[in-house]
PDB file of C-alpha atoms in Angstrom:
ATOM      1  CA  ASN A   1      -1.158   4.975 -30.256  1.00 60.00           C
ATOM      2  CA  PRO A   2      -1.326   6.897 -26.916  1.00 70.00           C
ATOM      3  CA  ARG A   3      -5.118   6.166 -26.698  1.00 71.00           C
ATOM      4  CA  TYR A   4      -4.163   2.646 -25.233  1.00 69.00           C
ATOM      5  CA  ASP A   5      -2.683   3.937 -22.367  1.00 75.00           C
ATOM      6  CA  ILE A   6      -5.427   6.029 -21.089  1.00 81.00           C
ATOM      7  CA  GLY A   7      -6.261   5.154 -17.511  1.00 84.00           C
ATOM      8  CA  SER A   8      -5.265   5.628 -13.953  1.00 85.00           C
ATOM      9  CA  GLY A   9      -1.584   6.513 -13.236  1.00 84.00           C
ATOM     10  CA  ASP A  10       0.725   4.164 -11.577  1.00 82.00           C
ATOM     11  CA  TRP A  11       0.772   6.403  -8.437  1.00 84.00           C
ATOM     12  CA  ASP A  12      -3.026   7.018  -8.351  1.00 89.00           C
ATOM     13  CA  VAL A  13      -4.182   6.713  -4.876  1.00 90.00           C
ATOM     14  CA  ARG A  14      -7.984   7.341  -4.849  1.00 90.00           C
ATOM     15  CA  HIS A  15      -8.560   7.475  -1.162  1.00 94.00           C
ATOM     16  CA  ASN A  16      -5.947   8.464   1.166  1.00 96.00           C
ATOM     17  CA  VAL A  17      -6.377   9.340   5.120  1.00 97.00           C
ATOM     18  CA  THR A  18      -3.610  10.378   7.544  1.00 97.00           C
ATOM     19  CA  ALA A  19      -4.451  11.587  10.978  1.00 98.00           C
ATOM     20  CA  SER A  20      -2.324  12.328  14.214  1.00 98.00           C
ATOM     21  CA  ALA A  21      -2.970  13.308  17.725  1.00 98.00           C
ATOM     22  CA  VAL A  22      -0.904  14.287  20.657  1.00 97.00           C
ATOM     23  CA  TYR A  23      -2.472  14.140  23.995  1.00 95.00           C
ATOM     24  CA  THR A  24      -0.683  15.451  27.100  1.00 92.00           C
ATOM     25  CA  LEU A  25      -1.630  14.250  30.452  1.00 86.00           C
ATOM     26  CA  PRO A  26      -2.160  16.893  33.338  1.00 81.00           C
ATOM     27  CA  GLY A  27       0.920  17.965  35.000  1.00 74.00           C
ATOM     28  CA  LEU A  28      -0.704  17.244  38.520  1.00 80.00           C
ATOM     29  CA  GLU A  29       0.024  20.758  40.038  1.00 81.00           C
ATOM     30  CA  GLY A  30      -0.562  20.693  43.870  1.00 83.00           C
ATOM     31  CA  ARG A  31       0.689  17.149  44.192  1.00 86.00           C
ATOM     32  CA  SER A  32       3.997  15.968  45.715  1.00 86.00           C
ATOM     33  CA  ARG A  33       6.987  16.376  43.723  1.00 81.00           C
ATOM     34  CA  LEU A  34       7.636  12.468  43.394  1.00 83.00           C
ATOM     35  CA  THR A  35       3.975  12.141  42.162  1.00 82.00           C
ATOM     36  CA  ARG A  36       4.357  15.138  39.583  1.00 79.00           C
ATOM     37  CA  GLN A  37       7.640  13.639  38.242  1.00 77.00           C
ATOM     38  CA  THR A  38       6.490  10.086  37.988  1.00 79.00           C
ATOM     39  CA  VAL A  39       3.009  10.096  36.957  1.00 82.00           C
ATOM     40  CA  GLY A  40       2.483  13.724  35.625  1.00 81.00           C
ATOM     41  CA  GLY A  41       3.363  15.293  32.228  1.00 82.00           C
ATOM     42  CA  TRP A  42       3.321  12.101  30.108  1.00 91.00           C
ATOM     43  CA  GLN A  43       2.297  12.503  26.501  1.00 95.00           C
ATOM     44  CA  ALA A  44       0.512  10.077  24.319  1.00 95.00           C
ATOM     45  CA  SER A  45       0.495  10.273  20.550  1.00 97.00           C
ATOM     46  CA  GLY A  46      -0.612   8.301  17.444  1.00 97.00           C
ATOM     47  CA  ILE A  47      -0.528   8.249  13.769  1.00 98.00           C
ATOM     48  CA  PHE A  48      -3.147   6.498  11.663  1.00 97.00           C
ATOM     49  CA  GLN A  49      -2.554   5.921   7.829  1.00 97.00           C
ATOM     50  CA  THR A  50      -5.015   4.221   5.356  1.00 96.00           C
ATOM     51  CA  ARG A  51      -5.246   4.356   1.593  1.00 95.00           C
ATOM     52  CA  THR A  52      -6.666   2.410  -1.173  1.00 91.00           C
ATOM     53  CA  GLY A  53      -4.440   0.339  -3.573  1.00 89.00           C
ATOM     54  CA  LEU A  54      -2.524   1.312  -6.544  1.00 89.00           C
ATOM     55  CA  GLY A  55      -3.395   0.540 -10.215  1.00 87.00           C
ATOM     56  CA  GLN A  56      -2.142  -2.567 -11.716  1.00 86.00           C
ATOM     57  CA  ASN A  57      -1.716  -3.582 -15.237  1.00 83.00           C
ATOM     58  CA  VAL A  58      -2.976  -7.020 -16.487  1.00 83.00           C
ATOM     59  CA  GLU A  59      -0.414  -8.271 -18.839  1.00 80.00           C
ATOM     60  CA  VAL A  60       0.375 -11.245 -20.664  1.00 76.00           C
ATOM     61  CA  THR A  61       3.467 -11.783 -18.690  1.00 68.00           C
ATOM     62  CA  ASN A  62       4.772  -9.829 -15.802  1.00 56.00           C
ATOM     63  CA  GLY A  63       8.030  -8.950 -14.276  1.00 52.00           C
ATOM     64  CA  PHE A  64      10.437  -6.048 -13.824  1.00 53.00           C
ATOM     65  CA  PHE A  65      11.396  -6.099 -17.683  1.00 54.00           C
ATOM     66  CA  GLY A  66       8.255  -8.037 -18.718  1.00 51.00           C
ATOM     67  CA  ASN A  67       6.803  -7.356 -22.187  1.00 54.00           C
ATOM     68  CA  PHE A  68       3.805  -5.212 -21.678  1.00 66.00           C
ATOM     69  CA  MET A  69       1.406  -7.018 -24.051  1.00 76.00           C
ATOM     70  CA  ARG A  70      -2.227  -6.515 -22.573  1.00 80.00           C
ATOM     71  CA  PRO A  71      -4.846  -9.255 -23.027  1.00 84.00           C
ATOM     72  CA  ASN A  72      -8.570  -9.155 -23.711  1.00 85.00           C
ATOM     73  CA  VAL A  73     -11.289  -9.167 -21.247  1.00 87.00           C
ATOM     74  CA  VAL A  74     -13.634 -12.194 -21.469  1.00 89.00           C
ATOM     75  CA  PRO A  75     -16.983 -10.710 -21.613  1.00 90.00           C
ATOM     76  CA  GLY A  76     -19.357 -11.486 -18.753  1.00 89.00           C
ATOM     77  CA  ALA A  77     -16.443 -12.878 -16.571  1.00 87.00           C
ATOM     78  CA  GLN A  78     -16.036 -11.416 -13.029  1.00 86.00           C
ATOM     79  CA  VAL A  79     -12.623  -9.811 -12.774  1.00 83.00           C
ATOM     80  CA  LYS A  80     -12.558 -10.036  -8.889  1.00 80.00           C
ATOM     81  CA  ALA A  81     -12.353 -13.425  -7.691  1.00 77.00           C
ATOM     82  CA  ALA A  82     -15.359 -14.860  -5.612  1.00 76.00           C
ATOM     83  CA  ASN A  83     -12.961 -15.879  -2.882  1.00 76.00           C
ATOM     84  CA  ALA A  84     -10.926 -12.908  -3.206  1.00 70.00           C
ATOM     85  CA  SER A  85      -8.155 -12.672  -0.261  1.00 71.00           C
ATOM     86  CA  TRP A  86      -4.683 -10.991  -0.206  1.00 68.00           C
ATOM     87  CA  PRO A  87      -2.206 -12.124  -1.117  1.00 66.00           C
ATOM     88  CA  ASN A  88      -3.345 -15.504  -2.623  1.00 67.00           C
ATOM     89  CA  SER A  89      -6.216 -14.852  -4.923  1.00 66.00           C
ATOM     90  CA  SER A  90      -7.362 -11.607  -5.680  1.00 76.00           C
ATOM     91  CA  TYR A  91      -8.597 -11.550  -9.244  1.00 82.00           C
ATOM     92  CA  ASN A  92      -9.966 -14.155 -11.639  1.00 82.00           C
ATOM     93  CA  ILE A  93      -7.279 -15.095 -14.064  1.00 81.00           C
ATOM     94  CA  GLY A  94     -10.200 -16.770 -16.362  1.00 83.00           C
ATOM     95  CA  ALA A  95     -11.380 -13.273 -16.818  1.00 87.00           C
ATOM     96  CA  PHE A  96      -8.542 -12.528 -19.253  1.00 86.00           C
ATOM     97  CA  ALA A  97      -7.623 -14.345 -22.460  1.00 85.00           C
ATOM     98  CA  LEU A  98      -4.960 -13.943 -25.318  1.00 81.00           C
ATOM     99  CA  GLU A  99      -6.050 -12.470 -28.620  1.00 77.00           C
ATOM    100  CA  PRO A 100      -6.843 -15.496 -30.958  1.00 75.00           C
ATOM    101  CA  GLY A 101      -3.991 -14.741 -33.326  1.00 70.00           C
ATOM    102  CA  PHE A 102      -1.505 -13.848 -30.588  1.00 71.00           C
ATOM    103  CA  ASP A 103       1.939 -14.380 -32.049  1.00 68.00           C
ATOM    104  CA  GLY A 104       4.121 -12.985 -29.076  1.00 66.00           C
ATOM    105  CA  VAL A 105       5.678 -10.306 -31.144  1.00 67.00           C
ATOM    106  CA  TYR A 106       5.709  -6.990 -29.034  1.00 65.00           C
ATOM    107  CA  GLY A 107       4.030  -4.018 -31.008  1.00 62.00           C
ATOM    108  CA  ASP A 108       2.266  -6.442 -33.020  1.00 66.00           C
ATOM    109  CA  PRO A 109      -1.483  -5.096 -33.029  1.00 64.00           C
ATOM    110  CA  SER A 110      -2.650  -8.540 -31.550  1.00 59.00           C
ATOM    111  CA  THR A 111      -0.742  -7.627 -28.433  1.00 65.00           C
ATOM    112  CA  LEU A 112      -3.012  -4.914 -27.476  1.00 73.00           C
ATOM    113  CA  GLY A 113      -5.873  -6.455 -26.084  1.00 79.00           C
ATOM    114  CA  THR A 114      -9.093  -4.910 -24.517  1.00 82.00           C
ATOM    115  CA  VAL A 115      -7.944  -4.667 -20.982  1.00 85.00           C
ATOM    116  CA  GLY A 116      -7.224  -0.937 -20.025  1.00 83.00           C
ATOM    117  CA  ARG A 117      -4.210   0.532 -18.401  1.00 83.00           C
ATOM    118  CA  ASN A 118      -3.997  -0.048 -14.539  1.00 86.00           C
ATOM    119  CA  SER A 119      -7.510  -1.627 -14.634  1.00 85.00           C
ATOM    120  CA  LEU A 120      -7.076  -3.441 -11.344  1.00 86.00           C
ATOM    121  CA  ARG A 121      -6.469  -2.143  -7.902  1.00 86.00           C
ATOM    122  CA  GLY A 122      -3.739  -3.620  -5.631  1.00 86.00           C
ATOM    123  CA  PRO A 123      -3.961  -4.137  -1.863  1.00 87.00           C
ATOM    124  CA  ALA A 124      -5.137  -1.218   0.543  1.00 89.00           C
ATOM    125  CA  TYR A 125      -2.524  -0.059   3.289  1.00 93.00           C
ATOM    126  CA  PHE A 126      -3.612   0.322   7.075  1.00 95.00           C
ATOM    127  CA  GLN A 127      -1.529   1.310   9.834  1.00 96.00           C
ATOM    128  CA  LEU A 128      -1.462   2.634  13.207  1.00 97.00           C
ATOM    129  CA  ASP A 129       1.553   3.695  15.283  1.00 98.00           C
ATOM    130  CA  VAL A 130       1.368   4.836  18.945  1.00 98.00           C
ATOM    131  CA  SER A 131       3.829   6.593  21.340  1.00 97.00           C
ATOM    132  CA  GLY A 132       4.250   7.362  24.899  1.00 96.00           C
ATOM    133  CA  MET A 133       6.774   9.736  26.063  1.00 95.00           C
ATOM    134  CA  LYS A 134       7.794  11.901  29.241  1.00 92.00           C
ATOM    135  CA  ASP A 135      10.518  14.562  29.677  1.00 87.00           C
ATOM    136  CA  PHE A 136      12.615  14.638  32.827  1.00 84.00           C
ATOM    137  CA  VAL A 137      14.354  17.753  33.683  1.00 82.00           C
ATOM    138  CA  LEU A 138      17.786  16.993  34.820  1.00 87.00           C
ATOM    139  CA  THR A 139      19.098  20.674  35.270  1.00 91.00           C
ATOM    140  CA  SER A 140      17.629  24.094  34.266  1.00 90.00           C
ATOM    141  CA  THR A 141      19.262  23.673  30.869  1.00 93.00           C
ATOM    142  CA  LEU A 142      19.236  19.902  30.481  1.00 94.00           C
ATOM    143  CA  LYS A 143      16.367  17.377  30.117  1.00 91.00           C
ATOM    144  CA  MET A 144      16.048  13.705  29.235  1.00 92.00           C
ATOM    145  CA  GLN A 145      13.113  12.270  27.285  1.00 93.00           C
ATOM    146  CA  PHE A 146      11.864   8.602  27.942  1.00 94.00           C
ATOM    147  CA  ARG A 147       9.876   7.315  24.970  1.00 96.00           C
ATOM    148  CA  ALA A 148       8.251   4.243  23.583  1.00 97.00           C
ATOM    149  CA  ASP A 149       7.127   3.746  20.076  1.00 97.00           C
ATOM    150  CA  ILE A 150       4.988   1.148  18.721  1.00 97.00           C
ATOM    151  CA  PHE A 151       4.633   0.773  15.008  1.00 97.00           C
ATOM    152  CA  ASN A 152       2.031  -1.104  13.343  1.00 97.00           C
ATOM    153  CA  ILE A 153       0.505  -1.797  16.704  1.00 96.00           C
ATOM    154  CA  PHE A 154      -2.315  -4.014  15.356  1.00 95.00           C
ATOM    155  CA  ASN A 155       0.400  -6.069  13.382  1.00 95.00           C
ATOM    156  CA  HIS A 156      -1.728  -5.575  10.132  1.00 92.00           C
ATOM    157  CA  PRO A 157      -0.001  -7.054   7.095  1.00 90.00           C
ATOM    158  CA  ASN A 158       0.389  -4.613   4.158  1.00 90.00           C
ATOM    159  CA  PHE A 159       1.013  -6.442   0.943  1.00 86.00           C
ATOM    160  CA  ALA A 160       2.853  -5.116  -2.367  1.00 83.00           C
ATOM    161  CA  ASN A 161       1.053  -5.252  -5.548  1.00 80.00           C
ATOM    162  CA  ILE A 162       0.514  -8.864  -6.833  1.00 76.00           C
ATOM    163  CA  ASP A 163       1.817 -10.247 -10.194  1.00 74.00           C
ATOM    164  CA  THR A 164      -0.902  -9.641 -12.621  1.00 77.00           C
ATOM    165  CA  GLY A 165       0.650 -11.708 -15.511  1.00 74.00           C
ATOM    166  CA  ILE A 166      -1.830 -14.186 -16.872  1.00 75.00           C
ATOM    167  CA  CYS A 167       1.042 -16.531 -18.438  1.00 71.00           C
ATOM    168  CA  SER A 168       4.159 -17.552 -16.707  1.00 58.00           C
ATOM    169  CA  SER A 169       5.982 -17.238 -20.074  1.00 55.00           C
ATOM    170  CA  VAL A 170       5.386 -16.597 -23.748  1.00 54.00           C
ATOM    171  CA  SER A 171       6.794 -18.732 -26.485  1.00 54.00           C
ATOM    172  CA  TYR A 172       8.231 -16.673 -29.240  1.00 51.00           C
ATOM    173  CA  PRO A 173       8.274 -18.114 -32.878  1.00 51.00           C
ATOM    174  CA  SER A 174      11.545 -18.914 -34.146  1.00 53.00           C
ATOM    175  CA  ALA A 175      12.792 -17.146 -37.395  1.00 50.00           C
TER     176      ALA A 175
END
């Protein structure tokens, strides 16, 4: 039933900001040739990126080829953990529970809990890259560029989505 999969898409990014800037320092015209060539003409640039996290499914078990069976939401329970911090604890696993008659059979109506598709959000992304560069004229047709790039200058960690399975495994009944 497609109605069970209504929700945010896997690549839904609600807020995304990317900005860049380039500043060219003055060429210092009227100064000595040595001053112009060493101090003048430098460029500084930066790229700033930030975005909200991607949607995540809460599932009974998770994994690359996991069985995509959704649990139920426990009424009144807080989904976000009280001491939420990435990557250790970001959501309250106690806010989700298996259907009382859950038998582990994929496609069984008891495997379709009340948790919506991609109802959680993964960690946000933040990065600032900066560059400094200068062109040196060697001949009338040849120049050389000195460039220094620093990626993620604040060394800010950007985490991947977490494991949102509420069980480490599901025992299937023997035939």
